[in-house]
Amino acid sequence: MDIDEARAAAVAAGCGASVYTDAAALIADPAVEAVLIASPDAFHAEQAIACIDAGKPVLCEKPMATSVADGARVLQAEAAAGRRLVQVGFMRVYDQTHADLRDLLARGEIGRALSFRGQHVNPLRRRATIDEAIVNSLIHDIHSARWLMGAEISQVFVQWVPSAPEQSRSARYAIVQLAFADGAIGTLEWNGDSGYGYEIVVEITGETGSARTVSHGSPVLRQGSKVSQAVTPDWPQRFSRAYIDEVQIWVDAVREGEPNGPSAWDGYMSLVVADTCIRSVESGLPEKAAGMERPALYNPR
Ligand code: ISE
């Protein structure tokens, strides 16, 4: 579906799909069994709720909503349905080096996790505001921190460098200091214009060692008194395998019964932390995130 029918038709021609120009019509069509939402962020919550109301499994790209209130509406709709229908597009869960890091932590190889360091390096796509950087981009790192550390984030402190001094809400570089509910600490670093490409790095320090993701698969070239390694230009190239695995595993899971990836609760709690970050932007101080009881619907299976 696309509001640009010609563009939708061009994609459909390549894969024998039907074309829609209206999301509600697509979601309501009895021939449609499941929905992947990759529309602009502002439409995610209402479209996810429409899928829930239609009883259709939905893979909703992050962020699940653009506000905590809309995120809560998605949770309420799923609670009313009484079953999990929503998966949120935190696809780093399907990235091999992130999954390997999670397994290493689960085996206790570095003991109790003491700190999380996330680096999110973007090439310039467009000038973002600090609010967009948090809700659209850093939302990935917020989820990675919760997921890999196995703990909720209880306090944040945001500092940033505007991309234009006269536009105070513009964002060129940001650092978010984290405190976790279990006493661990961390930082998220966000770069909106790296000057060299796209890079995502996670490093976790534990009691008996530290572990860091591998951010490039490309060979290291030694030539002409230099050592160099290619860096992916942007996120589609860096995470192409993870996106494909995310969708295939989601399709297989919903065919079996229900989604088994990041849930609407993960989508909601990431929004709670993002909202707390924006409160820190407003106050210029560390801000506490409201602690919340996880509904039984989202208990680990
Ligand atoms: C984009 O939507 C993504 O999901 C990318 O992973 C992230 O790096 C980028 O900043 C977002 O805009």
Short mmCIF file of N, CA and C in Angstrom, two decimals, residues 15 28 52 64 68 72 95 97 102 110 121 157 195 211 224 235 259 262 276 297:
data_model
loop_
_atom_site.label_atom_id
_atom_site.label_comp_id
_atom_site.label_asym_id
_atom_site.label_seq_id
_atom_site.Cartn_x
_atom_site.Cartn_y
_atom_site.Cartn_z
N CYS A 15 6.50 -8.36 -7.88
CA CYS A 15 6.34 -9.53 -6.98
C CYS A 15 4.91 -10.07 -7.01
N ALA A 28 -8.52 -4.38 6.28
CA ALA A 28 -9.86 -5.00 6.35
C ALA A 28 -10.02 -6.14 5.34
N ILE A 52 -5.05 -4.94 15.25
CA ILE A 52 -5.48 -5.68 16.44
C ILE A 52 -7.00 -5.85 16.41
N MET A 64 6.74 2.15 17.88
CA MET A 64 5.35 1.64 17.85
C MET A 64 4.36 2.80 17.83
N VAL A 68 3.86 8.26 24.48
CA VAL A 68 3.54 7.22 25.47
C VAL A 68 2.03 6.96 25.47
N ALA A 72 0.27 3.46 24.89
CA ALA A 72 -0.65 2.84 25.86
C ALA A 72 -1.92 2.38 25.18
N ASP A 95 20.12 -9.56 14.50
CA ASP A 95 21.48 -9.34 13.97
C ASP A 95 22.41 -10.32 14.68
N THR A 97 25.62 -10.65 15.46
CA THR A 97 26.60 -10.28 16.50
C THR A 97 25.89 -9.81 17.77
N ARG A 102 24.12 -11.49 23.28
CA ARG A 102 23.05 -11.85 24.24
C ARG A 102 23.30 -13.26 24.81
N ILE A 110 30.72 -13.14 31.41
CA ILE A 110 31.45 -11.98 31.99
C ILE A 110 30.85 -11.61 33.35
N VAL A 121 25.93 5.45 15.04
CA VAL A 121 26.58 6.41 14.15
C VAL A 121 25.86 6.42 12.81
N PHE A 157 19.81 10.96 31.49
CA PHE A 157 20.25 12.36 31.46
C PHE A 157 20.77 12.62 30.05
N GLY A 195 30.25 11.39 8.79
CA GLY A 195 31.33 11.73 7.86
C GLY A 195 32.01 10.50 7.29
N ALA A 211 32.42 -7.47 26.72
CA ALA A 211 32.13 -8.07 25.40
C ALA A 211 31.59 -6.98 24.49
N GLY A 224 49.88 -0.37 0.88
CA GLY A 224 50.38 1.00 0.72
C GLY A 224 50.51 1.73 2.05
N TRP A 235 22.02 2.05 7.16
CA TRP A 235 21.45 0.90 7.88
C TRP A 235 20.93 -0.21 6.97
N PRO A 259 3.35 -14.13 17.56
CA PRO A 259 4.70 -13.60 17.35
C PRO A 259 5.59 -13.89 18.56
N PRO A 262 10.17 -8.92 19.68
CA PRO A 262 9.89 -7.79 20.57
C PRO A 262 8.40 -7.44 20.57
N THR A 276 11.03 10.03 28.78
CA THR A 276 11.84 10.49 29.91
C THR A 276 13.06 11.27 29.42
N LEU A 297 0.40 -10.79 30.09
CA LEU A 297 0.38 -11.13 28.66
C LEU A 297 1.79 -11.12 28.06
#
